Short mmCIF file of C-alpha atoms in Angstrom, two decimals:
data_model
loop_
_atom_site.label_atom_id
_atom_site.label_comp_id
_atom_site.label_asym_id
_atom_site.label_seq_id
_atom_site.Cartn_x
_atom_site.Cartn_y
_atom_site.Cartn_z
CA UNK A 1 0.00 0.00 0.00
CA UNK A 2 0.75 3.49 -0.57
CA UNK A 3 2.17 5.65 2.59
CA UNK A 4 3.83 9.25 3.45
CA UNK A 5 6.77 7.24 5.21
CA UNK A 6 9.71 9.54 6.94
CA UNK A 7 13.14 7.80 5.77
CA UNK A 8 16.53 8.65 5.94
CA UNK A 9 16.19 11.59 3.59
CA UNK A 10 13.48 12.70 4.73
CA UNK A 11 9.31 11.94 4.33
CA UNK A 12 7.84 10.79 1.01
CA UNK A 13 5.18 8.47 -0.28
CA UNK A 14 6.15 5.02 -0.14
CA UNK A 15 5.20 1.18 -0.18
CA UNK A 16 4.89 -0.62 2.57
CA UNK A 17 3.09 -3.70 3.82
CA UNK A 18 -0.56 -3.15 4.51
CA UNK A 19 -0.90 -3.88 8.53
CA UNK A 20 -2.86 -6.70 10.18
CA UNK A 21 -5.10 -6.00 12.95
CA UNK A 22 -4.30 -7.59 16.65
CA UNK A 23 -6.54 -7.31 19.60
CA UNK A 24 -8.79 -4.61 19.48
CA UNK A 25 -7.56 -3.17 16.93
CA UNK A 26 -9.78 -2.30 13.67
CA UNK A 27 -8.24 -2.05 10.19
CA UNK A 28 -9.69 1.31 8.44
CA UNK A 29 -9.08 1.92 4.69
CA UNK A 30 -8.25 5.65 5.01
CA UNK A 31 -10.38 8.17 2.70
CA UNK A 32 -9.09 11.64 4.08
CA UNK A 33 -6.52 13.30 7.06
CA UNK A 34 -6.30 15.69 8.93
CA UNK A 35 -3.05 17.72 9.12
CA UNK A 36 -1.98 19.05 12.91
CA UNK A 37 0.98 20.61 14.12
CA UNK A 38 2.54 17.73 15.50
CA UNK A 39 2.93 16.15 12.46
CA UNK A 40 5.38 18.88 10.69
CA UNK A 41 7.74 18.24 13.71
CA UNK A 42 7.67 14.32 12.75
CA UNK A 43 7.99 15.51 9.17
CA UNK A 44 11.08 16.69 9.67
CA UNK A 45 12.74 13.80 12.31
CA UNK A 46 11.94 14.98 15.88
CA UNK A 47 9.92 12.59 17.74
CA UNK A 48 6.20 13.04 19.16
CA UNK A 49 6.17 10.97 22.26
CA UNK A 50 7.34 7.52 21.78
CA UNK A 51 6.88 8.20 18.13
CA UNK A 52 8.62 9.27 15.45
CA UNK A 53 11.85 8.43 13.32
CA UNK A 54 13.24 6.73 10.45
CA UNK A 55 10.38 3.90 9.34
CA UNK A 56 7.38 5.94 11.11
CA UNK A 57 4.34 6.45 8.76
CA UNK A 58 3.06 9.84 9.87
CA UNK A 59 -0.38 11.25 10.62
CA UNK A 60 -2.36 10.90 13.69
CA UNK A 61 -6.11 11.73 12.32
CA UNK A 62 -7.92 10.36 10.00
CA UNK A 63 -11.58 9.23 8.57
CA UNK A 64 -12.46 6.25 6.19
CA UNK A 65 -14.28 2.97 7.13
CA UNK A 66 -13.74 -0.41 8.71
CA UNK A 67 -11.61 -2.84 6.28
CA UNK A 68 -11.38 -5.61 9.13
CA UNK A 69 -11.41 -6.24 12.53
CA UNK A 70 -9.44 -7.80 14.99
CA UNK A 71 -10.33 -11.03 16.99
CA UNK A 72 -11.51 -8.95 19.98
CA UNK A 73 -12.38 -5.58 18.60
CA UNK A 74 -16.06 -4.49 19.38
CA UNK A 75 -18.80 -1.76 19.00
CA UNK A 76 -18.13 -1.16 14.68
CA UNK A 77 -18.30 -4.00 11.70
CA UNK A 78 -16.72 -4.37 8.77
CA UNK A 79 -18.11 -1.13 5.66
CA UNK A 80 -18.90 1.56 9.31
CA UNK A 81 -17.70 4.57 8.22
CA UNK A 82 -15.56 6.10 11.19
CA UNK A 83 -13.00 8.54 12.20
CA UNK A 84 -10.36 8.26 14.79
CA UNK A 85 -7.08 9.46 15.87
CA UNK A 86 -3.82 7.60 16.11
CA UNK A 87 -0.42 6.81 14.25
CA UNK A 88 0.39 6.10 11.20
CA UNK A 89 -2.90 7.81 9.44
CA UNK A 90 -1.41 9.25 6.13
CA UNK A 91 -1.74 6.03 4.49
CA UNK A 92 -4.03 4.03 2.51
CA UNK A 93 -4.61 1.42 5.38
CA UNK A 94 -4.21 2.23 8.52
CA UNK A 95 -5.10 0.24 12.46
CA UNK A 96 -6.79 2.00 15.45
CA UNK A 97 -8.05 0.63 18.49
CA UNK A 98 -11.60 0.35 19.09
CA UNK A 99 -11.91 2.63 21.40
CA UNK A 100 -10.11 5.53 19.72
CA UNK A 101 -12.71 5.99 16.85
CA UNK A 102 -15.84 7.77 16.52
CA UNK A 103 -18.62 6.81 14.15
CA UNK A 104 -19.05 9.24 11.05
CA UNK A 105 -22.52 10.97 10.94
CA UNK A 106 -24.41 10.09 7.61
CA UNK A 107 -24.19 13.68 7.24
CA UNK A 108 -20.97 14.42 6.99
CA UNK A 109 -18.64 13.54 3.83
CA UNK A 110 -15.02 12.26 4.91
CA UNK A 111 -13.06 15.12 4.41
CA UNK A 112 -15.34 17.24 7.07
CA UNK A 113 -15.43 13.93 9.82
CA UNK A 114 -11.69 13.69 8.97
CA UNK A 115 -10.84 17.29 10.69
CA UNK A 116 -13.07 16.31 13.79
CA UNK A 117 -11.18 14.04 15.94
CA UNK A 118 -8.00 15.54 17.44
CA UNK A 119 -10.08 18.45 17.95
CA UNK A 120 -12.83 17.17 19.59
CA UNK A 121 -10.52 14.60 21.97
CA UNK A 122 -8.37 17.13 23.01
CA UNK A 123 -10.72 20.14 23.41
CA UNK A 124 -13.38 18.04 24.89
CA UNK A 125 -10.45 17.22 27.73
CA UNK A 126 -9.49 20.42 28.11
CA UNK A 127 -12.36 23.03 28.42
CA UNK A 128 -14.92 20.68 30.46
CA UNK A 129 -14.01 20.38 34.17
CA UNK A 130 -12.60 23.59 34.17
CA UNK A 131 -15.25 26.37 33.18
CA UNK A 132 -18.96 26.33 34.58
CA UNK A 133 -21.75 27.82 32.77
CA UNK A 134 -21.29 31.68 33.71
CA UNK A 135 -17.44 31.94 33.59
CA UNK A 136 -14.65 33.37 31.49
CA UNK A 137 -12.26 31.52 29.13
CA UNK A 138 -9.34 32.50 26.83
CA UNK A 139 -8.35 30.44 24.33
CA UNK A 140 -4.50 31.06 23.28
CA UNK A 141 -3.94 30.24 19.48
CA UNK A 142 -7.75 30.24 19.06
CA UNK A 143 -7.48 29.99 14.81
CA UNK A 144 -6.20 26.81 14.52
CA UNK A 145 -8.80 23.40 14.56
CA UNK A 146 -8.12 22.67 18.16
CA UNK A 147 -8.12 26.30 19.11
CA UNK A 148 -11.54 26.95 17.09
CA UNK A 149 -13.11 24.03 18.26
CA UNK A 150 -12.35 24.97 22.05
CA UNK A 151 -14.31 28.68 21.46
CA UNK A 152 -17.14 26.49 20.23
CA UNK A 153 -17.54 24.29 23.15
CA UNK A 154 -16.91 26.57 25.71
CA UNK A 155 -19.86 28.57 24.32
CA UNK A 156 -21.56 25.04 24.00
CA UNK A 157 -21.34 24.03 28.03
CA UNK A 158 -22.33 27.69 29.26
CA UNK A 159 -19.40 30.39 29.29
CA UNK A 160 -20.53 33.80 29.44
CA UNK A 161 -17.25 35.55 27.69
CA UNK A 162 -15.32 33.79 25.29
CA UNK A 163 -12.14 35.85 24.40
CA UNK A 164 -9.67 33.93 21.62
CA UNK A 165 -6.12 34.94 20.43
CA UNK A 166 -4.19 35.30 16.84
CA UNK A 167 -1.38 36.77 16.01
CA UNK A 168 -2.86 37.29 12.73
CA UNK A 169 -5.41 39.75 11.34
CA UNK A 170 -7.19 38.32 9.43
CA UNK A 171 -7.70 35.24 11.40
CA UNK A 172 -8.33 37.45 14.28
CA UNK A 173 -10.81 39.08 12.71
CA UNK A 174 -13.25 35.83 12.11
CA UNK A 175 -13.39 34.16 15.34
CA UNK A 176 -16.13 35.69 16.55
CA UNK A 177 -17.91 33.60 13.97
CA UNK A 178 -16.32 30.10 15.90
CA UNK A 179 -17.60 31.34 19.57
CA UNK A 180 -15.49 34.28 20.69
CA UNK A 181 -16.96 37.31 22.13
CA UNK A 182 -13.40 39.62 22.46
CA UNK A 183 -10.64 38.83 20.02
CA UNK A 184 -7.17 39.99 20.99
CA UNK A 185 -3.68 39.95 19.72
CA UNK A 186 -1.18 37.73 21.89
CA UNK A 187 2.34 39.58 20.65
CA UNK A 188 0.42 42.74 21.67
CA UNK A 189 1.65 43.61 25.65
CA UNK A 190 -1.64 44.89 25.86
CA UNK A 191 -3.55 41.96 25.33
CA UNK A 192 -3.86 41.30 29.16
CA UNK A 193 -5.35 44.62 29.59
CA UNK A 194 -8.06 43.84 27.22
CA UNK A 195 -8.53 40.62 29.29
CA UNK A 196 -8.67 42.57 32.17
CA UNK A 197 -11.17 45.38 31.56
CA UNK A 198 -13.39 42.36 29.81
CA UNK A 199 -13.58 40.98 32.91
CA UNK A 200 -14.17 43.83 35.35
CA UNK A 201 -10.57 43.33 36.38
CA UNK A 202 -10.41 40.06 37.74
CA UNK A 203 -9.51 37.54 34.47
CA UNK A 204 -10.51 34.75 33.24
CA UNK A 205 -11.77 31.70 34.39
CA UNK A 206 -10.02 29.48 32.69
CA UNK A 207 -7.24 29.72 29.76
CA UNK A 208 -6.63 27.24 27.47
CA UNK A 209 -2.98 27.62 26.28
CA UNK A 210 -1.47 26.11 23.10
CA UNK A 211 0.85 28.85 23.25
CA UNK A 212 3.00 29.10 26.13
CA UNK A 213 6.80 30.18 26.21
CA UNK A 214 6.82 34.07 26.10
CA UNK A 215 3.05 34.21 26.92
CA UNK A 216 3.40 32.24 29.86
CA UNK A 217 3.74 35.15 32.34
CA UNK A 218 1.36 37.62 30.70
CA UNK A 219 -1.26 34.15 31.49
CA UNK A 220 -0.55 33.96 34.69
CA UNK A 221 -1.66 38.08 34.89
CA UNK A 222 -4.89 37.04 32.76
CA UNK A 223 -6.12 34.70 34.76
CA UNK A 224 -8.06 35.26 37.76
CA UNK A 225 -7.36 34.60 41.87
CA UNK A 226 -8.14 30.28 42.36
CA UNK A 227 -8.59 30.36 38.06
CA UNK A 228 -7.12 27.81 35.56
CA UNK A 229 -4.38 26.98 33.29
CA UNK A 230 -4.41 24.26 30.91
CA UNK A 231 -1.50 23.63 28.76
CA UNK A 232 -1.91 21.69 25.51
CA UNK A 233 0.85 23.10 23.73
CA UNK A 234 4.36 25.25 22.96
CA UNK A 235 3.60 26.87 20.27
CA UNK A 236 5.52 29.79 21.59
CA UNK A 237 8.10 27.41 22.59
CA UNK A 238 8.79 24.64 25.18
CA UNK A 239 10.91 27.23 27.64
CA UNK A 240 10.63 30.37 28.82
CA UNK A 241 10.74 32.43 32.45
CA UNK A 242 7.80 32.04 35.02
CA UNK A 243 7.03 34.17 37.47
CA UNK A 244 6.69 31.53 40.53
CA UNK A 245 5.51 34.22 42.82
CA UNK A 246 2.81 35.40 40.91
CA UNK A 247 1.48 32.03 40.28
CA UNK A 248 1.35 31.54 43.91
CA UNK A 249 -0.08 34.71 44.95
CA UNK A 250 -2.95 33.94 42.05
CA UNK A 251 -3.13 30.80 43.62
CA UNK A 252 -4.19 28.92 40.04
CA UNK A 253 -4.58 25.30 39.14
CA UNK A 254 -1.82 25.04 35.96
CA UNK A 255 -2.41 22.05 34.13
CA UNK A 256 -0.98 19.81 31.46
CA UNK A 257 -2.95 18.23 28.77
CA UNK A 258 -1.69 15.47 26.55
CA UNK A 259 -1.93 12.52 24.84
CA UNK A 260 1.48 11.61 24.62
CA UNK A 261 1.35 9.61 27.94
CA UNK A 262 -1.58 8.38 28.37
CA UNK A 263 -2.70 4.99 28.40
CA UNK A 264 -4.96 3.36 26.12
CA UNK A 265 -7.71 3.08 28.80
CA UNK A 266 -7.61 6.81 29.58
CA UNK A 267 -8.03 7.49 25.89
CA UNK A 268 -10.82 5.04 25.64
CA UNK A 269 -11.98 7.01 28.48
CA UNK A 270 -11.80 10.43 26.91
CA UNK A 271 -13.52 9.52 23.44
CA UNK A 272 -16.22 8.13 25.62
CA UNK A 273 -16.78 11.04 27.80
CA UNK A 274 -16.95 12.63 24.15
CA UNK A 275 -19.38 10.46 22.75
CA UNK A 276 -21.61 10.99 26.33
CA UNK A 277 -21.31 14.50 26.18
CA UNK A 278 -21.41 16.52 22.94
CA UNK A 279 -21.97 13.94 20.50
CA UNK A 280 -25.25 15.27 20.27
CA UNK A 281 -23.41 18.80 18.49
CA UNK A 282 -21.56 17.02 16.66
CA UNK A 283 -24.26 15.34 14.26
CA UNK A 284 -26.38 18.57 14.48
CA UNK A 285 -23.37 20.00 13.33
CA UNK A 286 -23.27 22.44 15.82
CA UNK A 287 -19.95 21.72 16.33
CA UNK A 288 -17.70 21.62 13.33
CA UNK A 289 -14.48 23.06 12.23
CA UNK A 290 -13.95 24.65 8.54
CA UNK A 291 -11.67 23.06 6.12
CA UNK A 292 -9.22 25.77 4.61
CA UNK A 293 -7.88 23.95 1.55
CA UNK A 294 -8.21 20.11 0.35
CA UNK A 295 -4.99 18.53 -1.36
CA UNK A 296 -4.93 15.00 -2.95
CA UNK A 297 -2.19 12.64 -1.16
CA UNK A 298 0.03 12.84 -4.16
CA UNK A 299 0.28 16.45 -2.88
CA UNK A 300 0.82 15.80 0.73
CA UNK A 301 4.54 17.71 0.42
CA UNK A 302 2.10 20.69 -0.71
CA UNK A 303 -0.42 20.28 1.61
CA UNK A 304 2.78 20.89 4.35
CA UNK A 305 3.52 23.88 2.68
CA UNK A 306 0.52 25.24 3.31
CA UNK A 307 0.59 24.66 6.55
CA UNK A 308 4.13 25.84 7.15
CA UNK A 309 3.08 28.58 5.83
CA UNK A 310 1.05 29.50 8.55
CA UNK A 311 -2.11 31.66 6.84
CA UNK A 312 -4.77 29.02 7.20
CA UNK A 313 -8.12 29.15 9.02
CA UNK A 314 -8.97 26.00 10.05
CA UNK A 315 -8.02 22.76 9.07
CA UNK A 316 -6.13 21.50 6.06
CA UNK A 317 -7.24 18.15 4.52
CA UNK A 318 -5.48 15.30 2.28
CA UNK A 319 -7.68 12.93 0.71
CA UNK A 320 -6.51 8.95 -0.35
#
């Protein structure tokens, strides 16, 4: 089968041996991926958890339907269309566990389920548990899929100010039309006074930060006495100065968020809580992310580009 395979000289489309499914595990022929951030690191050799390297097939998201099944994998049959998260996903075959994999609605094509799951996983883990219907939130790097789809269910479970962040204009200028109420400008110094007056000087609830590094003190300022931190990314780099003190004085809960190193149970365990909780938004399509460009696999290198690039809205899409 075909493959985007990283190799010695770097990632291109190869052949490789279609893969056999074990256990739980259910064999999906692949239709369309979704590109995320993780994935251009792997592109270019670093490692993503215990994955990565010479030999990896990249891609963690995907959407297609059920090829086979393994000899104790339950809940789907062979023709479901699904969509799931996982390794190895740009290919044209490709094995998740049964757990990790969320039925398609019948009204959604692939290439829309295919930018859903990442989002909704991580987002979903996240924003719920730490904002009440009522409170603030701030989501840091709010115009990418993960960042959009936070705004969205925030607003979703209750929050009375939504308040997102871009470095970008233009990008800034449309998520209000995701979930946010304020929109501000994170390599702006006075972004935290915008924060501030939003929220009759107190901050936010909770902040959502896929950002970090430099931004990590100006959070800390944001966020309100006994708030929230969740970290689900470094964006802004993986180390920069904290200010100790003033996370004490603020007395706030600072969080990480990953899947890196979690088990399979605990991501069983998340996709569920999904699947219990919003599930319901996500077929009424209340909750969906927009796709910004569609590239065939033959064009994956392009599709990379694009993203590298850095001017897309949304999610970026390969088809197989």
């Amino acid at each position: 089968m075909k493959a985007y395979v990283y190799g010695p000289e770097g990632a291109r489309i190869s052949d490789v041996a279609q893969p056999k499914p074990k256990g739980t595990q259910v064999l999906v022929r692949v239709r369309a991926c979704g590109l995320n951030r993780a994935d251009t690191g792997m592109r270019k050799g670093h490692a993503h958890g215990a994955a990565g390297g010479v030999g990896t097939v990249l891609g963690m998201e995907w959407a297609g339907e059920v090829a086979e099944l393994g000899p104790d994998a339950k809940g789907v049959k062979v023709g479901d269309r699904i969509m799931g998260s996982g390794g190895a996903a740009f290919a044209e075959y490709t094995l998740a566990d049964h757990g990790r994999l969320f039925r398609a609605p019948s009204n959604m094509n692939f290439e829309e389920a295919a930018t859903l799951p990442v989002a909704l996983a991580t987002m979903h883990n996240a924003v719920v548990g730490g904002v009440q219907a009522g409170q603030s939130v701030l989501i840091q790097g709010a115009s990418s899929g993960v960042g959009l789809m936070a705004m969205q269910i925030a607003k979703l479970k209750g929050a009375r100010l939504v308040i997102g962040s871009s470095t970008d204009a233009y990008r800034r200028g449309r998520l209000t039309e995701y979930g946010a109420d304020l929109a501000v400008d994170s390599s702006d110094p006075k972004w935290v006074e915008e924060v501030l007056k939003a929220t009759n000087g107190e901050g936010v609830d909770l902040i959502v930060d896929q950002v970090s590094g430099k931004v990590a003190n100006q959070n800390l300022a944001a966020t309100r006495i006994k708030g929230r931190i969740v970290n689900v990314g470094r964006l802004g780099g993986t180390h920069a100065d904290f200010n100790f003190d003033l996370h004490a004085a603020r007395r706030i809960d600072y969080v990480g968020v990953t899947f890196r190193t979690r088990t399979i149970e605990e991501v069983r365990e998340i996709f569920e809580e999904v699947r219990k909780d919003i599930w319901g938004a996500v077929e009424s399509r209340k909750l969906q992310l927009p796709i910004d460009r569609v590239f065939a696999f033959a064009d994956i290198d392009k599709a990379f580009e694009h993203m590298e690039a850095n001017k897309h809205l949304g999610k970026i899409v390969v088809t197989v």
